[in-house]
């Protein structure tokens, strides 16, 4: 007896098998990710139900696609039994796939069991027809159907296991392709098994009075689709929830990261450093854990930020951070405290020299320029080192002392490192006090001017005065500019203070004039920060004009170092000053390592030789004298007159006079004087009798 196949139902069975396979793949991905055991079991059971119904109904639709020329029916109990087998097989398959590992042995056993299960389901389904006499199976095709079932199971299991992780690339298209292959394998098995079945002529179906076939087919199809799709939707929804949970936890770890790390350099921040230091201190207290704290910042970083912009500043900070990390060893902590302040916590320091070596490595590494837009930028750090437990046994003390040591390194000339010493704290405290004093100085009138006379070398007549600033503080006492100018320079207070000096100098000249004295030119010092002010000249002119003072009464001194900082700009500034009638001198000549010929570009009329060379006249004798002689000669040939600073001894004065030095300034001839004392000097000078008041200059203030 031969049956015929309904093409549409065969196609439908293939679709159901594919959908069931896809559901299985999707579920296995879900189940593998579930951390909770109970959830895993629930999904396994639900999934196995859906998938089992899918496979079983595929089988059933396949059966319905085959029409025998006799009336056919199915026994309910046996049919239900075949469904149970399908669900059992699915449960087994899903749990195999969801397992972490799937070795060849495990795969082989699982495939055999699953294949037998599927075959069992199929032949049980056949048995539900209760054919009399029974179906005779072709042994070869029967065996083939079982082999196909086992091979298809092996393929399905290993594909599903490989595709179970949701985060793979293109996982959904891959699963779709795989489920088509799996669907084909399952239907292939079914139709091979069907081909194996021979219905004997005259056989009748014992269950023919059972359920109406067409009704059954439609119900099963709709039911199966519904179950599979609902299962898929549930699985997707659950995946979305899980991915939401995952992104929340990602966000959370980002927040935790931000609280512990600096976003610009990705280095640990102050909080993390504190934690690491606390741990190191704890360990150190229990044993031999000597460690060092290297505190550093970049010299002149503020200038880079101000002049080249924050993008360049950020670039420099990142490059610095990278280099620091390279210089540190594993176990050390490199942290950014904020701004350009960085710390390296160096663990396992045996000797202070170990810490010095790290600092030296950082200084060495920073000697290489940082390239920004093909432009080299040279920045050097100053490094202060504090050692545990010698320099402190709390985080605060160690950081504070390392910071104080860093300031000492800066004072010692920048681009160096210093170990902490007890008196550095006092220095740091004093710096703070001076900062505070400077803050109030203008309002509370702490400033005053001293005037140091300059004399002509040829006849000793008074040539002029240099205005020198003093800060008279109620508790700190009389402060020398050597102590406070650099601080005022660093925090920018020098700008308003500088204008005060100009105004006060003008007023003082007027006071002397009002007292009927013949006044001299007064020289005023300008610092680098003042020179960087674009409206410097305009503001000075305004002040001078407001004080009704002529520009010929005032001149300005610019140190060689400041002048060399930006040569073209200095040249423009100097020329602008000269155009307005102010004379300009180069101060501290010889400390800036530039050549006189180069300085000629500024076209200044006066050059002040630094005290260092004047000292050399006594100390190095021959050689020292030769240098000063050369400077004076060259300056004269370039049309400049020369002032020697810091003349303290008679022999210096005599040598300078012999070398035809134009003007002399120094304690030997006159210390910085109060306005009244300088007034007295002017009085002696103003009679016009030409008697030089040199050697008996008034007592210093
Ligand atoms: P400077 O321009 O080189 O001023 C000369 C300094 O040398 C003065 O120190 C002066 O008192 C000192 N001096 C003069 N003769 C002798 C001597 O024979 N031997 C020795 N050992 N020193 C001598 P002072 O007044 O402490 O000023 C220090 C520096 O502070 C000045 O060096 C100048 O650069 C700066 N400064 C002073 N007043 C001002 C100011 O109003 N504005 C600015 N921007 N800087 C100022
Ligand atoms: Ca000066
Ligand atoms: Ca000087």
XYZ file of C-alpha atoms and ligand atoms in Angstrom:
749
model
C 0.000 0.000 0.000
C 1.463 3.375 -1.046
C 0.691 6.784 0.340
C 1.042 10.267 -1.206
C 2.564 13.464 0.195
C 0.846 16.819 0.497
C 3.494 19.322 -0.591
C 2.160 22.227 1.528
C 2.114 20.186 4.675
C 5.666 18.960 4.012
C 6.752 22.579 3.615
C 4.867 23.510 6.774
C 6.609 20.726 8.688
C 9.948 22.094 7.534
C 8.986 25.607 8.699
C 7.913 24.291 12.106
C 11.154 22.316 12.476
C 13.181 25.412 11.587
C 11.242 27.607 14.006
C 11.626 25.016 16.761
C 15.374 24.901 16.096
C 15.644 28.681 16.201
C 13.758 28.773 19.488
C 16.118 26.153 20.862
C 19.190 28.147 19.826
C 17.826 31.362 21.235
C 16.858 29.721 24.512
C 20.175 28.003 24.931
C 21.836 31.426 24.696
C 19.560 32.751 27.402
C 19.899 29.784 29.705
C 23.685 29.798 29.495
C 23.728 33.373 30.775
C 21.424 32.954 33.728
C 23.340 33.091 36.972
C 20.436 31.972 39.122
C 19.806 28.183 39.337
C 16.077 28.455 39.791
C 15.751 30.739 36.804
C 17.838 28.312 34.791
C 15.557 25.428 35.642
C 12.418 27.408 34.867
C 13.769 28.419 31.464
C 14.974 24.875 30.782
C 11.556 23.410 31.569
C 9.598 26.064 29.627
C 12.038 25.887 26.737
C 11.952 22.116 26.622
C 8.119 22.241 26.529
C 8.083 24.703 23.628
C 10.800 22.957 21.699
C 9.377 19.492 22.338
C 5.966 20.587 21.090
C 7.721 22.094 18.079
C 9.566 18.911 17.140
C 6.652 16.726 17.886
C 4.254 18.815 15.817
C 6.739 18.864 12.974
C 6.629 15.123 13.149
C 2.877 15.152 13.340
C 2.409 17.528 10.445
C 4.803 15.289 8.522
C 2.584 12.359 9.313
C -0.469 14.291 8.195
C 1.267 15.225 4.955
C 1.291 11.575 4.086
C -2.075 10.263 3.023
C -2.871 6.571 2.984
C -5.684 5.292 0.820
C -7.480 4.078 3.974
C -9.124 5.849 6.883
C -6.472 6.715 9.478
C -6.606 7.809 13.131
C -4.330 8.060 16.140
C -4.510 6.617 19.603
C -4.574 9.489 22.089
C -2.462 7.903 24.850
C 0.315 6.754 22.568
C 0.333 10.125 20.753
C 0.619 11.905 24.090
C 3.456 9.502 24.944
C 5.341 10.504 21.796
C 4.903 14.175 22.768
C 6.351 13.453 26.207
C 9.349 11.791 24.563
C 9.835 14.934 22.392
C 9.732 17.192 25.459
C 12.114 14.904 27.357
C 14.560 14.891 24.447
C 14.380 18.706 24.221
C 15.029 19.124 27.933
C 18.015 16.889 27.611
C 19.292 18.751 24.536
C 18.874 22.198 26.092
C 20.686 21.243 29.262
C 23.567 19.780 27.217
C 23.841 22.999 25.199
C 23.605 25.255 28.234
C 26.472 23.417 29.888
C 29.745 25.330 29.868
C 31.777 22.690 28.073
C 30.902 20.283 25.309
C 33.793 17.938 24.612
C 33.740 15.334 21.822
C 32.875 12.492 24.196
C 30.034 14.354 25.798
C 28.798 15.442 22.377
C 28.863 11.845 21.063
C 26.910 10.447 24.032
C 24.405 13.291 23.955
C 23.922 12.962 20.178
C 23.291 9.215 20.427
C 20.789 9.680 23.253
C 19.062 12.555 21.519
C 18.986 10.773 18.154
C 17.487 7.690 19.750
C 14.988 9.912 21.530
C 13.862 11.568 18.315
C 13.668 8.232 16.535
C 11.786 6.855 19.530
C 9.304 9.690 19.307
C 8.802 9.078 15.595
C 8.217 5.359 15.816
C 6.002 5.790 18.870
C 3.990 8.250 16.777
C 3.693 5.584 14.064
C 2.588 3.094 16.673
C -0.299 5.408 17.611
C -1.946 4.439 14.290
C -2.347 0.854 15.592
C -2.093 -0.669 12.091
C -3.289 -4.198 11.673
C -1.274 -6.033 10.589
C 1.577 -3.887 11.849
C 3.904 -1.717 9.759
C 6.901 -3.534 8.327
C 10.041 -1.412 8.315
C 12.749 -1.593 5.686
C 15.850 -2.389 7.796
C 18.284 -0.251 5.753
C 16.097 2.860 5.750
C 15.208 2.256 9.394
C 18.881 2.208 10.299
C 19.495 5.219 8.049
C 16.754 7.175 9.845
C 18.389 6.469 13.205
C 21.821 7.412 11.896
C 20.410 10.625 10.425
C 18.716 11.376 13.755
C 22.010 10.888 15.623
C 24.130 12.868 13.123
C 21.533 15.647 12.960
C 21.487 15.745 16.762
C 25.285 15.948 16.933
C 25.316 18.802 14.414
C 22.451 20.585 16.159
C 24.054 20.265 19.595
C 27.476 21.479 18.567
C 26.124 24.396 16.493
C 23.817 25.421 19.315
C 26.612 25.202 21.840
C 28.839 27.391 19.708
C 26.134 29.985 19.105
C 24.817 30.173 22.641
C 26.686 33.343 23.646
C 24.552 36.380 22.784
C 27.473 38.777 22.434
C 28.954 37.138 19.324
C 29.145 39.037 16.093
C 26.081 38.561 13.851
C 24.722 35.977 16.234
C 21.140 36.258 15.025
C 21.790 35.689 11.282
C 24.100 32.824 12.260
C 21.383 31.259 14.397
C 18.870 31.665 11.594
C 21.140 29.864 9.114
C 21.885 27.152 11.655
C 18.207 26.608 12.410
C 17.443 26.097 8.701
C 20.138 23.393 8.594
C 18.808 21.831 11.786
C 15.244 21.999 10.488
C 16.307 20.216 7.296
C 18.092 17.521 9.304
C 15.086 16.885 11.547
C 12.603 16.745 8.656
C 15.088 14.641 6.691
C 15.110 12.110 9.491
C 11.352 12.117 9.605
C 10.822 11.474 5.928
C 13.534 8.811 5.832
C 11.763 7.041 8.685
C 8.504 7.421 6.832
C 10.051 5.882 3.736
C 11.147 2.949 5.869
C 7.554 2.180 6.753
C 5.736 -0.386 4.585
C 1.998 -0.610 5.078
C 0.934 -4.125 4.193
C -1.858 -4.514 1.626
C -5.228 -4.729 3.301
C -3.982 -3.359 6.551
C -6.405 -1.239 8.525
C -5.862 1.481 11.083
C -6.953 0.421 14.534
C -7.289 4.032 15.715
C -9.284 5.233 12.712
C -12.175 6.384 14.861
C -9.969 8.625 16.935
C -9.512 12.312 16.345
C -10.493 14.101 13.129
C -7.258 14.544 11.219
C -7.767 17.851 9.514
C -8.976 19.489 12.646
C -6.039 18.029 14.498
C -3.511 19.258 11.898
C -4.749 22.855 11.961
C -4.944 22.979 15.729
C -1.472 21.576 16.156
C 0.043 23.966 13.642
C -1.529 27.083 15.148
C -0.835 25.893 18.647
C 2.800 25.158 17.870
C 3.393 28.469 16.151
C 1.826 30.288 19.059
C 3.922 28.463 21.609
C 7.160 28.882 19.720
C 6.593 32.570 19.050
C 5.519 33.338 22.609
C 8.588 31.496 23.859
C 10.819 33.456 21.497
C 9.259 36.748 22.551
C 9.647 35.892 26.214
C 13.236 34.957 25.608
C 13.939 38.224 23.736
C 12.165 40.290 26.369
C 14.139 38.584 29.083
C 17.341 39.231 27.119
C 16.434 42.928 26.869
C 15.844 43.119 30.612
C 19.132 41.351 31.175
C 20.959 43.738 28.867
C 19.315 46.652 30.674
C 20.552 45.230 33.949
C 23.946 44.856 32.332
C 24.074 48.471 31.143
C 23.039 49.675 34.580
C 25.867 47.687 36.079
C 28.243 49.039 33.411
C 27.153 52.577 34.276
C 27.710 51.771 37.892
C 31.240 50.558 37.298
C 31.869 53.734 35.223
C 30.802 55.815 38.228
C 33.036 53.784 40.503
C 35.868 54.332 37.994
C 35.270 58.074 37.859
C 35.369 58.313 41.624
C 38.750 56.614 41.685
C 40.488 57.798 38.513
C 41.309 61.065 36.831
C 39.456 61.338 33.537
C 42.125 63.321 31.671
C 45.113 61.075 32.322
C 43.284 57.913 33.482
C 45.635 57.853 36.448
C 44.406 57.168 39.997
C 43.159 60.370 41.631
C 43.818 61.836 45.053
C 41.270 59.571 46.717
C 42.826 56.415 45.333
C 46.313 57.642 46.161
C 45.212 58.279 49.742
C 43.873 54.719 49.952
C 47.085 53.274 48.555
C 49.165 55.363 50.940
C 47.038 54.323 53.900
C 47.563 50.694 52.951
C 51.310 51.228 52.546
C 51.473 52.950 55.953
C 49.531 50.091 57.531
C 51.907 47.540 56.022
C 54.900 49.678 56.949
C 53.857 49.865 60.576
C 53.812 46.088 60.744
C 57.152 45.505 59.135
C 59.885 46.810 56.996
C 57.864 48.588 54.338
C 59.892 51.722 53.700
C 58.351 53.779 50.906
C 58.749 57.179 49.278
C 56.350 59.866 48.079
C 57.506 61.866 45.064
C 55.530 65.085 44.723
C 55.945 67.018 41.487
C 54.556 69.671 39.222
C 55.626 71.115 35.905
C 57.624 74.326 35.996
C 55.967 76.992 33.897
C 52.877 74.915 33.186
C 50.603 77.867 33.853
C 52.386 79.866 31.176
C 51.842 77.048 28.672
C 48.160 76.907 29.538
C 47.774 80.687 29.360
C 49.711 81.247 26.177
C 49.102 78.079 24.126
C 45.632 77.156 25.349
C 44.095 74.371 27.388
C 44.182 71.795 24.588
C 47.943 72.016 24.484
C 47.996 72.033 28.293
C 45.946 68.826 28.395
C 48.234 67.242 25.826
C 51.278 68.086 27.955
C 49.626 66.646 31.078
C 48.771 63.401 29.301
C 52.299 63.066 27.928
C 53.727 63.742 31.383
C 51.392 61.136 32.913
C 52.506 58.564 30.338
C 56.167 59.196 31.027
C 55.650 59.003 34.778
C 53.977 55.627 34.383
C 56.929 54.433 32.329
C 59.345 55.525 35.050
C 57.427 53.772 37.846
C 57.712 50.071 38.666
C 54.861 47.606 39.060
C 53.378 48.029 42.506
C 54.081 51.769 42.550
C 51.183 54.199 42.242
C 51.266 57.135 39.839
C 48.457 59.559 40.659
C 47.279 62.975 39.529
C 46.173 65.221 42.363
C 44.759 67.887 40.056
C 46.144 70.649 37.870
C 49.733 69.820 37.051
C 50.372 68.120 40.409
C 51.373 64.465 40.270
C 52.571 61.971 42.858
C 54.457 58.714 42.546
C 54.182 56.396 45.511
C 57.382 54.341 45.292
C 57.097 51.055 47.186
C 59.887 48.851 48.447
C 62.437 51.577 48.898
C 65.540 50.108 50.514
C 67.590 53.293 50.629
C 66.763 56.942 49.951
C 68.848 56.559 46.803
C 66.206 54.214 45.364
C 63.706 57.073 45.506
C 66.255 59.478 44.051
C 66.797 57.111 41.137
C 63.097 57.211 40.252
C 63.091 61.021 40.478
C 66.209 61.183 38.337
C 64.595 58.883 35.771
C 61.589 61.222 35.583
C 63.815 64.296 35.149
C 65.846 62.471 32.511
C 62.719 61.383 30.618
C 61.325 64.920 30.660
C 64.455 66.229 29.026
C 63.023 64.886 25.777
C 60.670 67.477 24.333
C 56.941 66.836 24.036
C 55.898 67.227 20.420
C 52.708 69.096 19.743
C 51.782 69.831 16.133
C 55.383 69.170 15.138
C 56.530 71.760 17.615
C 58.801 70.653 20.466
C 57.799 71.751 23.950
C 60.273 71.547 26.776
C 58.793 71.206 30.250
C 60.627 70.056 33.333
C 59.147 69.012 36.657
C 60.387 69.946 40.116
C 60.272 66.956 42.437
C 60.049 66.808 46.224
C 60.640 63.525 48.035
C 59.328 62.482 51.457
C 60.228 59.114 52.987
C 58.097 56.928 55.239
C 58.501 56.770 58.195
C 61.315 59.323 58.448
C 59.373 62.314 57.104
C 55.912 61.459 58.428
C 53.642 58.564 59.239
C 50.325 59.943 58.005
C 49.127 60.590 54.471
C 48.755 64.321 55.174
C 52.195 64.734 56.703
C 53.919 62.838 53.896
C 52.143 64.772 51.149
C 52.684 68.114 52.885
C 56.377 67.471 53.409
C 56.913 66.164 49.892
C 55.169 69.325 48.668
C 57.467 71.506 50.811
C 60.465 69.641 49.359
C 59.120 70.321 45.859
C 59.022 74.052 46.589
C 62.576 73.860 47.849
C 63.486 72.179 44.542
C 61.853 75.054 42.688
C 63.757 77.604 44.727
C 66.935 75.700 43.995
C 66.505 76.380 40.331
C 63.675 74.195 38.968
C 63.986 70.968 37.041
C 65.579 69.243 40.041
C 64.613 67.037 42.973
C 64.987 67.576 46.721
C 64.556 65.383 49.783
C 62.461 66.823 52.569
C 64.306 68.545 55.399
C 62.743 69.794 58.600
C 63.327 73.501 57.888
C 61.495 73.293 54.573
C 58.209 73.357 56.370
C 59.148 76.635 57.939
C 60.015 77.935 54.490
C 56.653 76.782 53.167
C 54.847 78.413 56.075
C 56.757 81.620 55.501
C 55.844 81.570 51.798
C 52.191 81.338 52.813
C 52.586 84.223 55.263
C 54.243 86.347 52.601
C 51.490 85.544 50.137
C 48.982 86.746 52.709
C 51.046 89.852 53.422
C 51.240 90.678 49.700
C 47.505 90.314 49.499
C 46.952 93.098 51.998
C 50.052 95.160 51.258
C 48.583 97.676 48.782
C 45.471 98.386 50.845
C 47.276 98.570 54.150
C 50.178 100.584 52.741
C 52.918 98.134 53.678
C 55.028 99.078 50.656
C 57.673 101.755 50.522
C 60.526 102.641 48.197
C 64.231 102.951 48.796
C 66.488 104.772 46.386
C 69.991 103.522 45.741
C 72.270 106.137 44.147
C 74.358 105.552 41.029
C 77.486 107.611 40.501
C 79.530 108.546 37.459
C 82.791 106.668 37.276
C 84.778 109.551 35.809
C 84.071 112.192 38.516
C 81.903 110.501 41.163
C 78.942 112.826 40.573
C 75.426 111.517 41.289
C 74.119 109.941 38.109
C 70.714 108.690 39.184
C 68.832 106.376 41.495
C 67.300 102.912 41.379
C 63.949 102.571 43.092
C 63.904 99.405 45.213
C 60.736 98.077 46.782
C 60.354 97.193 50.468
C 57.494 95.497 52.277
C 57.113 96.528 55.876
C 54.827 94.076 57.622
C 53.586 94.527 61.222
C 54.566 90.976 62.227
C 56.952 89.755 59.529
C 59.058 92.909 59.662
C 60.869 94.556 56.768
C 60.929 92.132 53.847
C 63.468 92.228 51.051
C 62.229 92.013 47.485
C 64.561 89.046 47.032
C 62.072 87.197 49.231
C 58.714 88.479 48.025
C 59.134 89.503 44.368
C 59.299 85.890 43.145
C 56.143 85.041 45.078
C 54.316 88.111 43.747
C 55.591 87.178 40.301
C 54.272 83.625 40.609
C 50.758 84.652 41.572
C 50.537 87.713 39.374
C 50.331 90.275 42.179
C 53.474 91.870 40.770
C 51.374 93.616 38.110
C 49.373 95.981 40.374
C 52.376 96.275 42.708
C 54.527 97.360 39.746
C 52.073 100.130 38.871
C 52.160 101.271 42.485
C 55.972 101.541 42.244
C 55.707 103.736 39.128
C 53.134 106.006 40.758
C 55.036 106.241 44.024
C 58.329 106.978 42.238
C 56.660 109.833 40.316
C 55.164 111.250 43.509
C 58.506 111.071 45.274
C 60.256 112.923 42.465
C 57.570 115.599 42.764
C 58.087 115.818 46.527
C 61.821 116.354 46.021
C 61.068 118.952 43.377
C 58.647 120.666 45.735
C 61.433 120.795 48.323
C 63.523 122.695 45.766
C 65.881 119.837 45.006
C 67.458 119.142 41.662
C 66.316 115.600 41.008
C 67.960 112.787 39.066
C 66.619 110.074 36.840
C 64.956 107.221 38.750
C 65.235 103.641 37.448
C 62.320 101.282 38.034
C 62.558 97.469 37.775
C 60.154 95.564 35.532
C 59.691 91.823 35.975
C 58.799 89.223 33.281
C 55.161 89.011 34.297
C 54.829 92.779 33.937
C 56.462 92.668 30.513
C 53.879 90.123 29.396
C 51.042 92.619 30.028
C 49.837 93.885 26.653
C 48.752 97.232 28.142
C 51.902 97.759 30.223
C 53.160 100.836 28.404
C 49.720 102.437 28.065
C 49.030 102.034 31.797
C 52.451 103.375 32.763
C 51.986 106.385 30.471
C 48.604 107.064 32.036
C 50.113 106.980 35.533
C 53.073 109.165 34.601
C 50.800 111.666 32.891
C 48.364 111.696 35.815
C 51.272 112.432 38.161
C 52.357 115.242 35.817
C 55.780 113.755 35.334
C 57.943 113.889 32.202
C 59.169 110.546 30.794
C 62.775 111.784 30.798
C 62.762 111.590 34.624
C 62.134 107.841 34.612
C 63.887 104.829 33.144
C 63.175 101.108 33.307
C 65.363 98.090 34.002
C 64.636 94.740 32.376
C 66.727 91.742 33.384
C 68.631 89.967 30.663
C 66.776 86.709 31.394
C 63.379 88.369 31.072
C 64.460 90.133 27.897
C 65.672 86.911 26.306
C 62.421 85.091 27.046
C 60.734 86.375 23.918
C 63.315 88.385 22.025
C 61.100 89.820 19.331
C 58.457 90.889 21.778
C 61.013 92.457 24.119
C 62.518 94.357 21.197
C 59.072 95.739 20.312
C 58.379 96.682 23.937
C 61.749 98.387 24.361
C 61.294 100.348 21.151
C 57.792 101.397 22.174
C 59.087 102.606 25.560
C 61.911 104.525 23.894
C 59.492 106.109 21.436
C 57.523 107.466 24.391
C 60.668 108.986 25.867
C 61.502 106.373 28.511
C 65.040 105.078 28.671
C 65.544 101.315 29.124
C 68.465 99.397 30.654
C 69.382 95.716 30.603
C 69.757 94.559 34.208
C 71.818 91.707 35.700
C 73.803 91.334 32.512
C 75.831 88.121 32.407
C 73.312 85.920 34.158
C 71.234 85.180 31.079
C 73.886 83.502 28.921
C 73.197 85.733 25.948
C 75.776 87.611 23.962
C 76.126 91.355 23.958
C 75.926 91.412 20.182
C 72.584 89.706 20.448
C 71.318 92.168 23.046
C 72.169 94.931 20.589
C 68.894 94.082 18.880
C 67.070 95.784 21.750
C 68.984 99.033 21.080
C 69.128 99.860 24.785
C 71.459 102.596 25.920
C 72.452 101.136 29.263
C 73.840 97.818 30.435
C 74.108 96.869 34.122
C 76.801 94.287 34.790
C 75.715 91.797 37.398
C 77.291 91.791 40.858
C 78.778 88.376 40.093
C 81.304 89.925 37.640
C 82.084 92.813 39.977
C 82.851 90.226 42.679
C 85.131 88.522 40.186
C 87.312 91.622 40.060
C 88.594 90.795 43.534
C 88.242 87.050 43.576
C 89.660 85.941 40.230
C 91.828 88.952 39.765
C 93.444 88.639 36.310
C 90.747 86.619 34.620
C 87.859 88.414 36.334
C 89.267 91.779 35.327
C 89.746 90.626 31.745
C 86.088 89.613 31.477
C 84.773 92.902 32.859
C 87.211 94.809 30.599
C 85.908 92.910 27.570
C 82.276 93.558 28.465
C 82.870 97.285 28.946
C 84.848 97.582 25.704
C 82.274 95.708 23.662
C 79.372 97.646 25.198
C 81.092 100.935 24.383
C 81.730 99.840 20.817
C 78.001 99.077 20.537
C 77.126 102.531 21.831
C 75.972 101.476 25.318
C 77.060 102.884 28.635
C 77.875 100.454 31.439
C 76.780 100.437 35.087
C 78.599 98.159 37.529
C 76.347 96.789 40.282
C 77.305 95.695 43.772
C 80.497 97.646 44.152
C 81.560 96.850 47.725
C 85.311 97.404 47.902
C 87.706 100.186 47.091
C 89.782 97.927 44.860
C 86.664 97.091 42.816
C 85.908 100.778 42.452
C 89.442 101.596 41.388
C 89.576 98.821 38.836
C 86.191 99.837 37.393
C 87.288 103.438 37.156
C 90.466 102.341 35.408
C 88.395 100.266 32.965
C 86.353 103.401 32.180
C 83.120 102.003 33.596
C 80.495 104.725 33.127
C 78.535 104.397 36.378
C 78.978 102.631 39.712
C 76.347 101.378 42.138
C 76.920 99.503 45.391
C 77.107 99.533 49.174
C 80.541 101.122 49.044
C 79.106 104.222 47.384
C 75.626 104.231 48.812
C 73.098 101.717 50.076
C 69.412 101.970 49.186
C 68.201 105.091 51.020
C 64.894 106.285 52.395
C 63.372 109.157 50.398
C 64.463 111.643 53.048
C 68.030 110.317 53.118
C 68.159 110.420 49.345
C 66.757 113.963 49.527
C 69.715 114.902 51.699
C 72.032 113.431 49.094
C 70.301 115.496 46.408
C 70.675 118.601 48.491
C 74.444 118.081 48.681
C 74.428 117.406 44.966
C 72.171 120.265 43.901
C 74.407 123.190 44.931
C 76.242 122.777 41.667
C 79.655 123.044 43.295
C 80.475 119.690 41.763
C 81.845 118.264 45.021
C 81.144 114.546 44.766
C 79.368 113.306 47.908
C 80.777 109.933 47.222
C 82.845 108.429 49.972
C 80.830 110.011 52.722
C 77.415 108.923 51.474
C 74.614 109.216 54.042
C 74.035 106.321 56.378
C 71.904 103.540 54.911
C 68.238 103.311 55.844
P 68.328 94.334 41.338
O 67.497 95.011 40.312
O 69.567 93.679 40.861
O 68.612 95.376 42.459
C 69.833 95.480 43.076
C 69.831 94.719 44.320
O 71.167 94.637 44.796
C 69.065 95.406 45.442
O 68.549 94.414 46.264
C 70.138 96.151 46.191
O 69.807 96.422 47.522
C 71.267 95.173 46.102
N 72.548 95.799 46.231
C 72.916 97.056 45.878
N 74.219 97.266 46.126
C 74.730 96.127 46.640
C 76.028 95.727 47.107
O 77.015 96.466 47.093
N 76.158 94.466 47.562
C 75.089 93.603 47.595
N 75.313 92.421 48.080
N 73.850 93.935 47.171
C 73.689 95.208 46.699
P 67.068 94.450 46.729
O 66.632 95.821 47.018
O 66.928 93.410 47.769
O 66.301 93.980 45.428
C 66.443 92.711 44.962
C 65.800 92.544 43.635
O 64.417 92.680 43.708
C 66.238 93.594 42.635
O 67.472 93.238 42.084
C 65.126 93.573 41.660
O 65.334 92.570 40.701
C 63.954 93.219 42.507
N 63.166 94.410 42.787
C 63.383 95.377 43.702
N 62.429 96.310 43.609
C 61.612 95.934 42.603
C 60.449 96.521 42.021
O 59.990 97.617 42.389
N 59.866 95.859 41.010
C 60.380 94.691 40.561
N 59.750 94.070 39.558
N 61.468 94.108 41.070
C 62.084 94.744 42.092
Ca 67.645 96.530 38.981
Ca 70.648 94.123 39.039
